[in-house]
Short mmCIF file of C-alpha atoms and ligand atoms in Angstrom, two decimals:
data_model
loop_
_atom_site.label_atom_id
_atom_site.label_comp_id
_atom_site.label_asym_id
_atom_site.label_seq_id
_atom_site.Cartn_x
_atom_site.Cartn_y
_atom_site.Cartn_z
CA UNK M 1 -31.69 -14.92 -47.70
CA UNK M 2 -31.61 -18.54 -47.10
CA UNK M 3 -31.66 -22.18 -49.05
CA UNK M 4 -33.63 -24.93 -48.40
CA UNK M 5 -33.58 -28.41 -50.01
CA UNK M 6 -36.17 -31.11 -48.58
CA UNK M 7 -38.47 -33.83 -50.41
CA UNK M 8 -41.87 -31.94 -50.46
CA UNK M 9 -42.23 -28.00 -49.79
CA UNK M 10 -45.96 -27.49 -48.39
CA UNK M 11 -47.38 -24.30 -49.06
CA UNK M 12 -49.42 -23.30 -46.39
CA UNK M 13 -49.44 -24.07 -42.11
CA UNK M 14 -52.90 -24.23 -41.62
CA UNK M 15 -54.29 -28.20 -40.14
CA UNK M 16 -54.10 -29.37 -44.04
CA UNK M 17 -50.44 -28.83 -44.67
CA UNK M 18 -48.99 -29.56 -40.86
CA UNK M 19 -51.10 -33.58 -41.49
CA UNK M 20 -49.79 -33.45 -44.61
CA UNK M 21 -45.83 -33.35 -42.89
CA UNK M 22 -46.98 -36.58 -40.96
CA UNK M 23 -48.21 -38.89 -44.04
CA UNK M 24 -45.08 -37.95 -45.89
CA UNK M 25 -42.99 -38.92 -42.94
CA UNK M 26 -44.40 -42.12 -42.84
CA UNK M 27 -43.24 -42.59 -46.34
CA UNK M 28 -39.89 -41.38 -44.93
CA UNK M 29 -40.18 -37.86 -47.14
CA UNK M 30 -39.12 -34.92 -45.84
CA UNK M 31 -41.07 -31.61 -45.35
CA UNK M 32 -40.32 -27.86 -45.38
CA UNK M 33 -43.26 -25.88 -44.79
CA UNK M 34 -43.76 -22.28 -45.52
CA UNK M 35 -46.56 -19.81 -44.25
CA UNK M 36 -47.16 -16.27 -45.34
CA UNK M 37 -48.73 -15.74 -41.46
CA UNK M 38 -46.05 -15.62 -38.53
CA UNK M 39 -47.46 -18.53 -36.79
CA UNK M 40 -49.12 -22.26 -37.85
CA UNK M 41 -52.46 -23.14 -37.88
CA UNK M 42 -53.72 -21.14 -40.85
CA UNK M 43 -57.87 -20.35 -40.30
CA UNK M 44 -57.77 -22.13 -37.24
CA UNK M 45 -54.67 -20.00 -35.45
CA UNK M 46 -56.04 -16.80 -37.42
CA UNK M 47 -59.64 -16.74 -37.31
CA UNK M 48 -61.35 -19.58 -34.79
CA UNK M 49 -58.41 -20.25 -32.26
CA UNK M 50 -61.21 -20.50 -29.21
CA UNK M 51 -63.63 -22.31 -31.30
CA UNK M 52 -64.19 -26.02 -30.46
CA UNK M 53 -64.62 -27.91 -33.79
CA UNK M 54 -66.81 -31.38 -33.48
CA UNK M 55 -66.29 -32.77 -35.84
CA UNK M 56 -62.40 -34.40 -35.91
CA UNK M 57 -62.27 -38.15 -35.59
CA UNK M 58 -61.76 -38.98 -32.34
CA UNK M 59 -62.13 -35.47 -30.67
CA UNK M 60 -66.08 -35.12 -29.42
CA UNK M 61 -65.01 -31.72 -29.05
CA UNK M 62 -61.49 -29.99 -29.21
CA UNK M 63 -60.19 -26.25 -29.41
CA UNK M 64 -59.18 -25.04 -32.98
CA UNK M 65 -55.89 -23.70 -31.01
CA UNK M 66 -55.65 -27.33 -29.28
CA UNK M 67 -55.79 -29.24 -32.79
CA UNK M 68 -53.05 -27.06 -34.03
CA UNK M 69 -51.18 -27.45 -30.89
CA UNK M 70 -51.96 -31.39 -31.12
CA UNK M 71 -50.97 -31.71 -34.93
CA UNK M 72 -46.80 -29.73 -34.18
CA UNK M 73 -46.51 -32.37 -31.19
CA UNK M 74 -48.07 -35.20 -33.71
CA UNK M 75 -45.28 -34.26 -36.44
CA UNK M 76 -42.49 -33.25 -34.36
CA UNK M 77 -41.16 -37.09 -34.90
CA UNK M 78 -40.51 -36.08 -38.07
CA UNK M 79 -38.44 -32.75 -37.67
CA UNK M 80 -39.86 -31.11 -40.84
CA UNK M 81 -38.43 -27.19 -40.72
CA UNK M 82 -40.42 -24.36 -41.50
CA UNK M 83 -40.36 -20.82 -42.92
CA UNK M 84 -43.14 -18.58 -41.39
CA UNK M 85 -44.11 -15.04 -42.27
CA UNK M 86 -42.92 -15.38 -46.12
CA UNK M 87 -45.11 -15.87 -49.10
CA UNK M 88 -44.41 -18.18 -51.75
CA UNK M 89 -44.00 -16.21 -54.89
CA UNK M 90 -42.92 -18.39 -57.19
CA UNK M 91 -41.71 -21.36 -58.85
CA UNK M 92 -39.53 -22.44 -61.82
CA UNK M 93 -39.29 -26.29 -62.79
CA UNK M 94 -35.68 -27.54 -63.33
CA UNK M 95 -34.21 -29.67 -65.73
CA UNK M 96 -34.43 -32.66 -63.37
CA UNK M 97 -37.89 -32.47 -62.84
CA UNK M 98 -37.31 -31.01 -59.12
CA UNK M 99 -38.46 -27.34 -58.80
CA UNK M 100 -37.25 -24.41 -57.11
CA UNK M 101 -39.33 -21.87 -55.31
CA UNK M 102 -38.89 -18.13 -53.54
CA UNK M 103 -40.52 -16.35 -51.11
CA UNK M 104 -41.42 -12.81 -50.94
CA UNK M 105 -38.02 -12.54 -48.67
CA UNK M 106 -35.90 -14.42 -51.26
CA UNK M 107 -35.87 -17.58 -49.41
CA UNK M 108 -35.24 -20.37 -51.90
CA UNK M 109 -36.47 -23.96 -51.23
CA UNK M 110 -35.24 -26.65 -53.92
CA UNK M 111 -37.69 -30.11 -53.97
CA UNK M 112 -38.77 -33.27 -55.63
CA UNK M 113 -42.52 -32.69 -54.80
CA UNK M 114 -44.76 -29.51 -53.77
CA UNK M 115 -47.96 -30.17 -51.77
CA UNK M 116 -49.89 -26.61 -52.35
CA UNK M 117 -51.91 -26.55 -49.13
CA UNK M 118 -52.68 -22.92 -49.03
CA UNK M 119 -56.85 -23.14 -48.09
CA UNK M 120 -58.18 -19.78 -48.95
CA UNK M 121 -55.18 -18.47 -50.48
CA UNK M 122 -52.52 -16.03 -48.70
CA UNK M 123 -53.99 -14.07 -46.28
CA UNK M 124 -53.05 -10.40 -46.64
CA UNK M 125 -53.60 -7.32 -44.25
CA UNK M 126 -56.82 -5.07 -44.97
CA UNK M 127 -55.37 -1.62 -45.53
CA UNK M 128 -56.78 1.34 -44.29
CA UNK M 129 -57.31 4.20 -47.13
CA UNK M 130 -54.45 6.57 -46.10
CA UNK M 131 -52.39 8.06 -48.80
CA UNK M 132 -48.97 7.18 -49.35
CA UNK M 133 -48.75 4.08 -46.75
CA UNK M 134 -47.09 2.00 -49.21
CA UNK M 135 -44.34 4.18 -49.63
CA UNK M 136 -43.66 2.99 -45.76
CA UNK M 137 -44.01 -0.27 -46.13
CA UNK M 138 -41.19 -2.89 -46.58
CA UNK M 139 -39.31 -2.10 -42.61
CA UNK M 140 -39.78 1.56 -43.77
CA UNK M 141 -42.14 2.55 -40.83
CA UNK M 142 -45.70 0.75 -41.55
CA UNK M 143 -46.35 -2.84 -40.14
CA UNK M 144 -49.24 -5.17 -41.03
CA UNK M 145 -48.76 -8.23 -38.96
CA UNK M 146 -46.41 -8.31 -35.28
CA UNK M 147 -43.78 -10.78 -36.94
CA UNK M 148 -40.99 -10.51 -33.93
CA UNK M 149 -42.45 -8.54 -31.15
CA UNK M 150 -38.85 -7.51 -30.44
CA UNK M 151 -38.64 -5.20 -33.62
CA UNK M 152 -40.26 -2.65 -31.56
CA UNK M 153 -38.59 -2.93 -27.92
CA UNK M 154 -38.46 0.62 -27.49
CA UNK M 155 -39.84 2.11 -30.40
CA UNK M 156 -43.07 4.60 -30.25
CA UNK M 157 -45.67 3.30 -31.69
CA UNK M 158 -49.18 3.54 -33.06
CA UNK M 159 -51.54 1.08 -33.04
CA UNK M 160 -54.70 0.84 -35.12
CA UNK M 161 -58.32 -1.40 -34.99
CA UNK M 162 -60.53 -1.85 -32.84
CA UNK M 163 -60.41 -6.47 -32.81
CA UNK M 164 -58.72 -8.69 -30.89
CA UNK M 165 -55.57 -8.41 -32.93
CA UNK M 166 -55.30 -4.82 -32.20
CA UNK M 167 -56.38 -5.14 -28.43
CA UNK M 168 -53.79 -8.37 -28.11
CA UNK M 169 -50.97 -6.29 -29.49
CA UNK M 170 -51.41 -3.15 -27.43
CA UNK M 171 -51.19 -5.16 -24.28
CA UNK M 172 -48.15 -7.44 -24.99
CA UNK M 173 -46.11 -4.33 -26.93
CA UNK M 174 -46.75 -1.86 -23.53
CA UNK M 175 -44.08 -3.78 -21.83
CA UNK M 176 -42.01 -3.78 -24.63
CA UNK M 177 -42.09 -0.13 -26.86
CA UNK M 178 -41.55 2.92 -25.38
CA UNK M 179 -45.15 4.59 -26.32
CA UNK M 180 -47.50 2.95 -27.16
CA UNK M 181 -50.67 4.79 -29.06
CA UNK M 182 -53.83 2.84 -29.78
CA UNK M 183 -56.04 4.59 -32.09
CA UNK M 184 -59.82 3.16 -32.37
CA UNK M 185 -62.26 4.92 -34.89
CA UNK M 186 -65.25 4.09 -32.33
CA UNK M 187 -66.06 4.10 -28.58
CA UNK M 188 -66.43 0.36 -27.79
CA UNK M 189 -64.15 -2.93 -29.38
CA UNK M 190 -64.99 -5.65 -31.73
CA UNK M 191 -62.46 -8.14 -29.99
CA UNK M 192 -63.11 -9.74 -26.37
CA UNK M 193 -64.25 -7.46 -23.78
CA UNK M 194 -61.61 -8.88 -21.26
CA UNK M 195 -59.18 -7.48 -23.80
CA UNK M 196 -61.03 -3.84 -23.98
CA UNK M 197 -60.89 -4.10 -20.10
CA UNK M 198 -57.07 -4.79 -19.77
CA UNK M 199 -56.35 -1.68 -22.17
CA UNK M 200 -58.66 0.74 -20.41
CA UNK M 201 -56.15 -0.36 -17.39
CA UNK M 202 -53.08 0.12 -19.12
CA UNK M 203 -54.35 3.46 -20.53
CA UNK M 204 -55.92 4.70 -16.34
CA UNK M 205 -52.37 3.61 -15.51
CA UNK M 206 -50.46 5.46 -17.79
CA UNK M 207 -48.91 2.79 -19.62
CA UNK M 208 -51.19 2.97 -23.09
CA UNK M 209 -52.30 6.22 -24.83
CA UNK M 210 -56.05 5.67 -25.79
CA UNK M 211 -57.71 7.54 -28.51
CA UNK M 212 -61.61 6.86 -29.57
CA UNK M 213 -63.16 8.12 -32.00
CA UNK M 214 -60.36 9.00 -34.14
CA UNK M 215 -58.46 7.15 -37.39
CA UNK M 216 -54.74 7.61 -38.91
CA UNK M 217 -55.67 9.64 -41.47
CA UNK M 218 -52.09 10.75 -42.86
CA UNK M 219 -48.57 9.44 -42.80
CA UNK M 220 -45.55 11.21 -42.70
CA UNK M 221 -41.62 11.40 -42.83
CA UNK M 222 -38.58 11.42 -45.60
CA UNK M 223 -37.90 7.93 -46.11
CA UNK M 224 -38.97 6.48 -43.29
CA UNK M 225 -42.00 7.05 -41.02
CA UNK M 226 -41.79 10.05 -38.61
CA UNK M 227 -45.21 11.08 -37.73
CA UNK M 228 -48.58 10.60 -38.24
CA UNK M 229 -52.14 12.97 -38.04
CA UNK M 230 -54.79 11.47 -35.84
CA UNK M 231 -57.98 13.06 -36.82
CA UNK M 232 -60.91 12.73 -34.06
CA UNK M 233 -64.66 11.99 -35.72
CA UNK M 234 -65.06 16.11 -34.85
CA UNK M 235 -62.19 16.98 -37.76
CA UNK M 236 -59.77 17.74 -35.08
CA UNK M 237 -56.12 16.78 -36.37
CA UNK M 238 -52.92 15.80 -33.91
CA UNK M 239 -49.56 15.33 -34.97
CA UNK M 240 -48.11 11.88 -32.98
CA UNK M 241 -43.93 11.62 -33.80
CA UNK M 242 -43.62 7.27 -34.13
CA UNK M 243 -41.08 4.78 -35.36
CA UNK M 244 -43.65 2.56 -36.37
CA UNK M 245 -47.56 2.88 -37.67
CA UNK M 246 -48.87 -1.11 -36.92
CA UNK M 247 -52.59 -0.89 -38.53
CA UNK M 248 -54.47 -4.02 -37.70
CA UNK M 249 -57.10 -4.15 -39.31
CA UNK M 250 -57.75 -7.85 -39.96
CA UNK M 251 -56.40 -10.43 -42.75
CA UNK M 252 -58.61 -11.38 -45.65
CA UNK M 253 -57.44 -14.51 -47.76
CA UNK M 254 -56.56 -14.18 -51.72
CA UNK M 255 -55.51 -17.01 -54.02
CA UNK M 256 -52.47 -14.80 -54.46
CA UNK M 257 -49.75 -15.62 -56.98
CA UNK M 258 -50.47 -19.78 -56.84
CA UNK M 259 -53.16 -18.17 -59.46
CA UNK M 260 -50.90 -17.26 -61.82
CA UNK M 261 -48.39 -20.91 -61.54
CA UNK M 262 -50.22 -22.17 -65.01
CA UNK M 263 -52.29 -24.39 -62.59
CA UNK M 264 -55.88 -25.54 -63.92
CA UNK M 265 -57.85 -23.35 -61.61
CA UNK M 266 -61.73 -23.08 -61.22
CA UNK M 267 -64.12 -20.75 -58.47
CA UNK M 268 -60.51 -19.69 -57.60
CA UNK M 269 -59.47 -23.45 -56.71
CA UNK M 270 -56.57 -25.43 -57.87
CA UNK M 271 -58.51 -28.27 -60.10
CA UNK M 272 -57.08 -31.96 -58.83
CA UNK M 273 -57.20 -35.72 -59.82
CA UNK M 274 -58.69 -37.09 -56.59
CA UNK M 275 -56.48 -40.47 -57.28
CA UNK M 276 -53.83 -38.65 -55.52
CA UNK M 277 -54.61 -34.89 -55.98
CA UNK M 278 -52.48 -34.00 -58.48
CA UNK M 279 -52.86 -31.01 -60.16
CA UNK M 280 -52.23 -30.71 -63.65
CA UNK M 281 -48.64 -30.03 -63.42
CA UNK M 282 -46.37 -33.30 -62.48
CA UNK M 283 -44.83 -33.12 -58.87
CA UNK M 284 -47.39 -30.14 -57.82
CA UNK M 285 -49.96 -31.48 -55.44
CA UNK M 286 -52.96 -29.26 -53.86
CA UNK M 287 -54.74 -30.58 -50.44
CA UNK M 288 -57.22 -28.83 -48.10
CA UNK M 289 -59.94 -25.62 -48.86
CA UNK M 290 -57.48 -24.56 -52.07
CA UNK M 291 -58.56 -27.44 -53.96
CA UNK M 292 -61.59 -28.36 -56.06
CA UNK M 293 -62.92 -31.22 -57.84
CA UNK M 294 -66.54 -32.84 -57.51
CA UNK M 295 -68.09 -33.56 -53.85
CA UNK M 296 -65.51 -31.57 -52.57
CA UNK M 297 -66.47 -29.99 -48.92
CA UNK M 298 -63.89 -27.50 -46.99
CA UNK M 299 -63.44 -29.86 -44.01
CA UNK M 300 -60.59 -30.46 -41.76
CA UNK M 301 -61.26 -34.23 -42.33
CA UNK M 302 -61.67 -34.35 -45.65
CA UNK M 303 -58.04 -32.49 -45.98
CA UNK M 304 -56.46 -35.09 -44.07
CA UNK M 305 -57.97 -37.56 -46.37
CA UNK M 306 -56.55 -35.76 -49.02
CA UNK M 307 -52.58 -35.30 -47.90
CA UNK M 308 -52.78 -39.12 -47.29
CA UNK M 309 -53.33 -39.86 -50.58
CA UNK M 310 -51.16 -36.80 -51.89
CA UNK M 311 -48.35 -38.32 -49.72
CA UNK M 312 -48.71 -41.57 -51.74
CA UNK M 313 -48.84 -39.40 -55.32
CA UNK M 314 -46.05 -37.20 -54.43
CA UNK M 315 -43.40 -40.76 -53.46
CA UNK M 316 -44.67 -42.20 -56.66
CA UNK M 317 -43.27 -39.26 -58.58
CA UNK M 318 -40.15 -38.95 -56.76
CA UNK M 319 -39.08 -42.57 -56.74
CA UNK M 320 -40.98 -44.13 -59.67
CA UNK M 321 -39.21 -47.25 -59.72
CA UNK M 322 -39.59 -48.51 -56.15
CA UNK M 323 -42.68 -50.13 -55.03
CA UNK M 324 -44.40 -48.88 -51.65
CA UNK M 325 -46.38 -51.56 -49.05
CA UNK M 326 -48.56 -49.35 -46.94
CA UNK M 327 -47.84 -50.44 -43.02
CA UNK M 328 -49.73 -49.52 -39.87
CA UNK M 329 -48.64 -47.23 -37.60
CA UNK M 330 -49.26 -49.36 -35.00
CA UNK M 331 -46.91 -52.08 -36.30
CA UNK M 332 -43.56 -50.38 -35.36
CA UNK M 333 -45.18 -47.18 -33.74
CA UNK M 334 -44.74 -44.32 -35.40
CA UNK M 335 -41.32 -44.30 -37.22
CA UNK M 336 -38.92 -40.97 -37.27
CA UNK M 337 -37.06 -39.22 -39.73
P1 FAD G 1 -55.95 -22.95 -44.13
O1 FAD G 1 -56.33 -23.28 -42.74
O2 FAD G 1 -56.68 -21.86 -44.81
O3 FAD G 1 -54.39 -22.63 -44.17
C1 FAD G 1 -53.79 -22.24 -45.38
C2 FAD G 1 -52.51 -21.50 -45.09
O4 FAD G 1 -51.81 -21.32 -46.34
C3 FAD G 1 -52.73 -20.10 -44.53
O5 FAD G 1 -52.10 -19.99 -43.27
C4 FAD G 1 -52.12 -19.16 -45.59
O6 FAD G 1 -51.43 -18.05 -45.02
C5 FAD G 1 -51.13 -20.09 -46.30
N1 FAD G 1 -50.81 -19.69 -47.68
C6 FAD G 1 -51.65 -19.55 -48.73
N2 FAD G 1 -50.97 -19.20 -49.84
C7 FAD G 1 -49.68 -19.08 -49.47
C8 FAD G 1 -48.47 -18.72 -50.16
N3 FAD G 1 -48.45 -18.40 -51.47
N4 FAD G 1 -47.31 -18.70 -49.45
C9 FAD G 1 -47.29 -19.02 -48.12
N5 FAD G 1 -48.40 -19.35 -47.43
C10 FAD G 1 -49.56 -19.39 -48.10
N6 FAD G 1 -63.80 -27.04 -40.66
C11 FAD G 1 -64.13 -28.18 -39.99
O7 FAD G 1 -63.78 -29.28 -40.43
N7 FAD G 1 -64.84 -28.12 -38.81
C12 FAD G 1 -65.22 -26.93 -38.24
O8 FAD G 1 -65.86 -26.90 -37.18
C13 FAD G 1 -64.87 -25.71 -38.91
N8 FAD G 1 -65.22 -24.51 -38.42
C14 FAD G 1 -64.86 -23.37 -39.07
C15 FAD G 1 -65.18 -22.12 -38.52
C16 FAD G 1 -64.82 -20.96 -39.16
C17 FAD G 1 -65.17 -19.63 -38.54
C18 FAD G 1 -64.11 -21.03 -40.39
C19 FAD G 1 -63.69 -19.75 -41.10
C20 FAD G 1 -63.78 -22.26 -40.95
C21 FAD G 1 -64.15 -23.43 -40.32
N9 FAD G 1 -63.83 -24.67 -40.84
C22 FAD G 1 -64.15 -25.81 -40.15
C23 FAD G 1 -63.11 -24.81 -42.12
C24 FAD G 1 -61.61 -25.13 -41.86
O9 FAD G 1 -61.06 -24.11 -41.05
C25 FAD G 1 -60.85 -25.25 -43.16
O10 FAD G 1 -61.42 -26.32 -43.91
C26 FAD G 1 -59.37 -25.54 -42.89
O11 FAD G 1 -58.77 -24.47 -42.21
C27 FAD G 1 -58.64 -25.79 -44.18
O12 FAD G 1 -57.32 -26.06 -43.86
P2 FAD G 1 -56.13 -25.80 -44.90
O13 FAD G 1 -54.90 -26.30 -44.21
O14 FAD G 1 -56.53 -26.35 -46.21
O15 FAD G 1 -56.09 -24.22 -45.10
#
């Protein structure tokens, strides 16, 4: 369990939230930015990585993995830190005004300011219908997302899905678990057929264990995971011993527990004052797709927009009293924290 204490805590990694770390820094705020996924980028790492997106000032046509990559090396003057693969649960407003949030890991992150940038809401892991697989959960045997690929250097494991996610993971963990077991309920994969190849190569050379047609259908073990039953499409069941049971079977967003903050919230949006998006709680800012007020569109642009003026809002509340005069960038560069 760790403590953070910065300016502004962003909730959320995706495009929103990172631009958001680069108008603050220009105001000389600090950021700490938290993601529920493993990784930054939010839609654009998760969903459209290979997509090229048109329509960024600027950029006739750029990658949605590029931006993301393009946005770290944009704020990296600015050092903000970042906790990634923990969910904001909640927060608690202190005496002083500041607040004081925790993640779903306990990590606590004290601030003036919180910029809620959390688009669609926390995306959580689509669970396949097997009884008892939360009683594995929690490091206990079933995994929905590869946090640290390391966790499972020589574990057996079984893999589950039929998308890129699934196909990704099977080829990076063969070099790293002992078995590795990838279970696919039909003959031919949803994710990229370069991907399918590469596992049907792995599994001719021995390296993957391939089984079509089949789904986890129970979960086993006294505490912690020990086995699971494979059932084929034909009813046939096989017992597989495993360490770990890593379904992946896709992420699907939910507002999550920024729903329940005492936010004004409308079509599961955080309502805002577009003066500076402010939501109706002092010091608590929302930016990007989680937001709603009138004329709002879900663009990347528009977000940006929207965590320059939030930037301005959120130094206004923290330092009432002194005046800001908005320079240029290109007076003195870009300046660094
Ligand atoms: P997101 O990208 O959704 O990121 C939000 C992040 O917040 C997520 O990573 C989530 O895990 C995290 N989060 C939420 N709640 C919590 C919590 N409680 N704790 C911790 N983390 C949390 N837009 C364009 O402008 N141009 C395009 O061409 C375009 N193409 C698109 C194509 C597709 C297929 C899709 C799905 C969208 C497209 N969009 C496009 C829309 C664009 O992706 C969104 O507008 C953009 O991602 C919004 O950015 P964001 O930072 O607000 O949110």
């Amino acid at each position: 369990m760790s403590s953070i204490s910065t300016d502004i805590c962003i909730i959320g990694a995706g495009p929103v939230g990172l631009f958001a770390v680069f108008e603050a820094g220009l105001l000389k705020l600090r950021c700490h930015v938290v993601d529920a996924l493993p990784q930054v980028g939010g839609q654009l790492s998760e969903i459209y990585p290979k997509k090229p997106i048109y329509d960024i000032p600027g950029f006739p046509s750029v990658l949605a993995g590029d931006l993301v990559q393009n946005l770290m090396e944009q704020i990296a003057p600015f050092h903000p830190t970042f906790t990634l693969g923990e969910r904001v649960e909640k927060f608690e407003k202190l005496d002083d005004g500041s607040f004081q949030l925790t993640t779903t890991d306990g990590t606590e992150i004290h601030c003036k300011a919180i910029a809620i940038a959390g688009g669609l809401g926390s995306f959580e892991p689509r669970k396949p219908a097997v009884e008892s697989l939360e009683s594995f959960e929690g490091g206990k045997g079933v995994y929905y997302m590869v946090r640290d690929p390391e966790h499972f250097r020589d574990k057996r494991l079984v893999i589950a899905g039929g998308g890129d996610s699934a196909l990704d993971w099977t080829i990076f963990l063969a070099d790293v678990a002992k078995e590795v077991t990838l279970v696919h309920r039909g003959t031919t994969f949803r994710g990229a057929a370069d991907s399918a190849e590469k596992v049907k190569n792995l599994h001719e050379a021995g390296k993957v264990r391939l089984v079509l047609s089949s789904n986890v259908t129970h979960v086993h073990g006294n505490g912690t995971l020990s086995h699971v039953t494979i059932t084929g499409n034909n009813g046939e069941p096989e017992q597989v011993s495993v360490d770990a049971f890593v379904p992946l079977f896709g992420l699907t967003p939910k507002l999550g527990p920024i729903g329940e903050w005492g936010l004004e919230i409308e079509d599961n949006a955080v309502k805002v004052d577009t003066l500076d998006y402010s939501t109706n709680v002092p010091g608590i800012f929302a930016i990007g797709d989680i937001n709603t007020y009138p004329g709002k569109l879900k663009l990347i642009l528009c977000g940006f927009h929207e965590a320059a003026l939030m930037a301005q809002g959120a130094y206004k509340h923290i330092y009432p009293d002194k005046k800001y005069v908005l320079k240029y960038t290109t007076v003195n560069g870009v300046p660094t924290l």
